[in-house]
Amino acid sequence: MTYNYEVIAKMAADISKQMLKLNNQLDKIIDKQNELTDPEAQQALAIELINELKWDDAAKLCAEQGKEQGKRAKLAEEETLVRTELESLREELVGVSAGHITESAAPSAALESDPHSNAS
C-alpha cells in the first residue's frame, strides 16, 4: 500500500486546525460556566433569606437562579456537543496519521494540495 504523505499531512493539518478552533470554543464555554454562581450556595442563601422572612429578596434570588439554571443547561449541552466533535476529530486524526484515508476525503484533499489542479 502506498501513502500520499502530502495528502496525509494536509488532512492532518486541517483536522488540527479544526480541533484548535473547537478547543478555543470549549475554553469559552468553560469560562462562561465558571462565571455562574454556585447553585448550592445560592440555595443556602435563599433558605436563609426565607428564614429571616425576607421574602422579596428570596424571590429575586430564586428568579435569578432560575435564569442561571437555564444558562447552565445550555452551556452543558454546548460543552457535550463540542467534546463529542473533538473526540470525533481526534479519532479521524488518528486514522489519517495511520494512513487510513477515506476515498471521499482523499480526492478533495489531493485536489487542494495539487498546485496544478483547476479546482478552486
PDB file of C-alpha atoms in Angstrom:
ATOM      1  CA  MET A   1       0.000   0.000   0.000  1.00  0.00           C
ATOM      2  CA  THR A   2       1.414   3.385  -0.957  1.00  0.00           C
ATOM      3  CA  TYR A   3       0.734   6.512   1.017  1.00  0.00           C
ATOM      4  CA  ASN A   4       0.465  10.013  -0.322  1.00  0.00           C
ATOM      5  CA  TYR A   5       2.245  11.734   2.543  1.00  0.00           C
ATOM      6  CA  GLU A   6       1.448  15.196   1.210  1.00  0.00           C
ATOM      7  CA  VAL A   7      -2.280  14.454   1.347  1.00  0.00           C
ATOM      8  CA  ILE A   8      -1.945  12.887   4.806  1.00  0.00           C
ATOM      9  CA  ALA A   9      -0.036  15.928   6.090  1.00  0.00           C
ATOM     10  CA  LYS A  10      -2.603  18.356   4.635  1.00  0.00           C
ATOM     11  CA  MET A  11      -5.505  16.406   6.094  1.00  0.00           C
ATOM     12  CA  ALA A  12      -3.797  16.178   9.493  1.00  0.00           C
ATOM     13  CA  ALA A  13      -3.127  19.924   9.446  1.00  0.00           C
ATOM     14  CA  ASP A  14      -6.754  20.684   8.546  1.00  0.00           C
ATOM     15  CA  ILE A  15      -8.056  18.423  11.309  1.00  0.00           C
ATOM     16  CA  SER A  16      -5.641  20.010  13.793  1.00  0.00           C
ATOM     17  CA  LYS A  17      -6.905  23.476  12.867  1.00  0.00           C
ATOM     18  CA  GLN A  18     -10.491  22.353  13.406  1.00  0.00           C
ATOM     19  CA  MET A  19      -9.526  20.855  16.760  1.00  0.00           C
ATOM     20  CA  LEU A  20      -7.813  24.087  17.815  1.00  0.00           C
ATOM     21  CA  LYS A  21     -10.957  26.078  16.998  1.00  0.00           C
ATOM     22  CA  LEU A  22     -13.090  23.654  18.975  1.00  0.00           C
ATOM     23  CA  ASN A  23     -10.680  23.761  21.917  1.00  0.00           C
ATOM     24  CA  ASN A  24     -10.915  27.560  21.929  1.00  0.00           C
ATOM     25  CA  GLN A  25     -14.699  27.297  21.800  1.00  0.00           C
ATOM     26  CA  LEU A  26     -14.628  24.815  24.690  1.00  0.00           C
ATOM     27  CA  ASP A  27     -12.460  27.202  26.734  1.00  0.00           C
ATOM     28  CA  LYS A  28     -15.034  29.969  26.232  1.00  0.00           C
ATOM     29  CA  ILE A  29     -17.865  27.676  27.313  1.00  0.00           C
ATOM     30  CA  ILE A  30     -15.974  26.647  30.448  1.00  0.00           C
ATOM     31  CA  ASP A  31     -15.202  30.299  31.242  1.00  0.00           C
ATOM     32  CA  LYS A  32     -18.914  31.111  30.982  1.00  0.00           C
ATOM     33  CA  GLN A  33     -19.759  28.169  33.235  1.00  0.00           C
ATOM     34  CA  ASN A  34     -17.239  29.399  35.800  1.00  0.00           C
ATOM     35  CA  GLU A  35     -18.840  32.866  35.799  1.00  0.00           C
ATOM     36  CA  LEU A  36     -22.146  31.426  37.022  1.00  0.00           C
ATOM     37  CA  THR A  37     -22.765  31.426  40.756  1.00  0.00           C
ATOM     38  CA  ASP A  38     -22.704  28.216  42.770  1.00  0.00           C
ATOM     39  CA  PRO A  39     -26.311  26.960  42.907  1.00  0.00           C
ATOM     40  CA  GLU A  40     -25.839  25.221  46.259  1.00  0.00           C
ATOM     41  CA  ALA A  41     -24.514  28.389  47.884  1.00  0.00           C
ATOM     42  CA  GLN A  42     -27.396  30.371  46.391  1.00  0.00           C
ATOM     43  CA  GLN A  43     -29.879  27.779  47.637  1.00  0.00           C
ATOM     44  CA  ALA A  44     -28.476  28.090  51.150  1.00  0.00           C
ATOM     45  CA  LEU A  45     -28.689  31.873  50.899  1.00  0.00           C
ATOM     46  CA  ALA A  46     -32.299  31.703  49.678  1.00  0.00           C
ATOM     47  CA  ILE A  47     -33.233  29.456  52.624  1.00  0.00           C
ATOM     48  CA  GLU A  48     -31.522  31.869  54.985  1.00  0.00           C
ATOM     49  CA  LEU A  49     -33.458  34.778  53.472  1.00  0.00           C
ATOM     50  CA  ILE A  50     -36.719  32.858  53.852  1.00  0.00           C
ATOM     51  CA  ASN A  51     -35.908  32.039  57.470  1.00  0.00           C
ATOM     52  CA  GLU A  52     -35.315  35.747  58.044  1.00  0.00           C
ATOM     53  CA  LEU A  53     -38.701  36.434  56.388  1.00  0.00           C
ATOM     54  CA  LYS A  54     -37.057  38.451  53.590  1.00  0.00           C
ATOM     55  CA  TRP A  55     -39.492  37.165  51.012  1.00  0.00           C
ATOM     56  CA  ASP A  56     -38.777  39.711  48.268  1.00  0.00           C
ATOM     57  CA  ASP A  57     -35.035  39.144  48.430  1.00  0.00           C
ATOM     58  CA  ALA A  58     -35.525  35.377  48.425  1.00  0.00           C
ATOM     59  CA  ALA A  59     -37.898  35.619  45.451  1.00  0.00           C
ATOM     60  CA  LYS A  60     -35.387  37.736  43.477  1.00  0.00           C
ATOM     61  CA  LEU A  61     -32.599  35.299  44.259  1.00  0.00           C
ATOM     62  CA  CYS A  62     -34.749  32.344  43.185  1.00  0.00           C
ATOM     63  CA  ALA A  63     -35.680  34.102  39.931  1.00  0.00           C
ATOM     64  CA  GLU A  64     -32.016  34.817  39.202  1.00  0.00           C
ATOM     65  CA  GLN A  65     -31.126  31.191  39.896  1.00  0.00           C
ATOM     66  CA  GLY A  66     -33.919  30.047  37.590  1.00  0.00           C
ATOM     67  CA  LYS A  67     -32.353  32.049  34.764  1.00  0.00           C
ATOM     68  CA  GLU A  68     -28.884  30.766  35.606  1.00  0.00           C
ATOM     69  CA  GLN A  69     -30.138  27.190  35.614  1.00  0.00           C
ATOM     70  CA  GLY A  70     -31.271  27.680  32.019  1.00  0.00           C
ATOM     71  CA  LYS A  71     -27.829  29.041  31.141  1.00  0.00           C
ATOM     72  CA  ARG A  72     -26.161  26.125  32.937  1.00  0.00           C
ATOM     73  CA  ALA A  73     -28.211  23.610  30.963  1.00  0.00           C
ATOM     74  CA  LYS A  74     -27.493  25.340  27.641  1.00  0.00           C
ATOM     75  CA  LEU A  75     -23.759  25.566  28.360  1.00  0.00           C
ATOM     76  CA  ALA A  76     -23.630  21.916  29.452  1.00  0.00           C
ATOM     77  CA  GLU A  77     -25.300  20.910  26.189  1.00  0.00           C
ATOM     78  CA  GLU A  78     -22.855  23.023  24.166  1.00  0.00           C
ATOM     79  CA  GLU A  79     -19.934  21.528  26.086  1.00  0.00           C
ATOM     80  CA  THR A  80     -21.132  17.996  25.354  1.00  0.00           C
ATOM     81  CA  LEU A  81     -21.501  18.752  21.640  1.00  0.00           C
ATOM     82  CA  VAL A  82     -18.037  20.333  21.382  1.00  0.00           C
ATOM     83  CA  ARG A  83     -16.418  17.463  23.294  1.00  0.00           C
ATOM     84  CA  THR A  84     -18.163  14.956  21.002  1.00  0.00           C
ATOM     85  CA  GLU A  85     -16.906  16.815  17.924  1.00  0.00           C
ATOM     86  CA  LEU A  86     -13.397  16.943  19.376  1.00  0.00           C
ATOM     87  CA  GLU A  87     -13.408  13.199  20.037  1.00  0.00           C
ATOM     88  CA  SER A  88     -14.623  12.529  16.513  1.00  0.00           C
ATOM     89  CA  LEU A  89     -11.858  14.700  15.061  1.00  0.00           C
ATOM     90  CA  ARG A  90      -9.287  13.024  17.318  1.00  0.00           C
ATOM     91  CA  GLU A  91     -10.339   9.627  16.000  1.00  0.00           C
ATOM     92  CA  GLU A  92     -10.229  10.946  12.441  1.00  0.00           C
ATOM     93  CA  LEU A  93      -6.742  12.359  13.038  1.00  0.00           C
ATOM     94  CA  VAL A  94      -5.520   9.015  14.401  1.00  0.00           C
ATOM     95  CA  GLY A  95      -6.883   7.293  11.317  1.00  0.00           C
ATOM     96  CA  VAL A  96      -5.347   9.789   8.932  1.00  0.00           C
ATOM     97  CA  SER A  97      -1.980   9.629  10.674  1.00  0.00           C
ATOM     98  CA  ALA A  98      -2.083   5.850  10.281  1.00  0.00           C
ATOM     99  CA  GLY A  99      -2.712   6.267   6.561  1.00  0.00           C
ATOM    100  CA  HIS A 100      -6.414   5.424   6.652  1.00  0.00           C
ATOM    101  CA  ILE A 101      -7.842   7.949   4.223  1.00  0.00           C
ATOM    102  CA  THR A 102     -11.416   7.623   3.120  1.00  0.00           C
ATOM    103  CA  GLU A 103     -11.965   7.775  -0.619  1.00  0.00           C
ATOM    104  CA  SER A 104     -14.319  10.731  -0.264  1.00  0.00           C
ATOM    105  CA  ALA A 105     -11.776  12.752   1.758  1.00  0.00           C
ATOM    106  CA  ALA A 106      -8.641  11.862  -0.180  1.00  0.00           C
ATOM    107  CA  PRO A 107      -9.539  13.220  -3.646  1.00  0.00           C
ATOM    108  CA  SER A 108     -10.654  16.616  -2.332  1.00  0.00           C
ATOM    109  CA  ALA A 109      -7.556  16.882  -0.163  1.00  0.00           C
ATOM    110  CA  ALA A 110      -5.402  15.849  -3.101  1.00  0.00           C
ATOM    111  CA  LEU A 111      -7.008  18.472  -5.323  1.00  0.00           C
ATOM    112  CA  GLU A 112      -6.498  21.163  -2.719  1.00  0.00           C
ATOM    113  CA  SER A 113      -2.831  20.273  -2.323  1.00  0.00           C
ATOM    114  CA  ASP A 114      -2.144  19.889  -6.055  1.00  0.00           C
ATOM    115  CA  PRO A 115      -0.973  23.260  -7.424  1.00  0.00           C
ATOM    116  CA  HIS A 116      -1.717  22.099 -10.992  1.00  0.00           C
ATOM    117  CA  SER A 117      -5.343  21.360 -10.256  1.00  0.00           C
ATOM    118  CA  ASN A 118      -8.038  23.622 -11.703  1.00  0.00           C
ATOM    119  CA  ALA A 119     -10.290  23.100  -8.677  1.00  0.00           C
ATOM    120  CA  SER A 120     -10.905  26.265  -6.704  1.00  0.00           C
TER     121      SER A 120
END
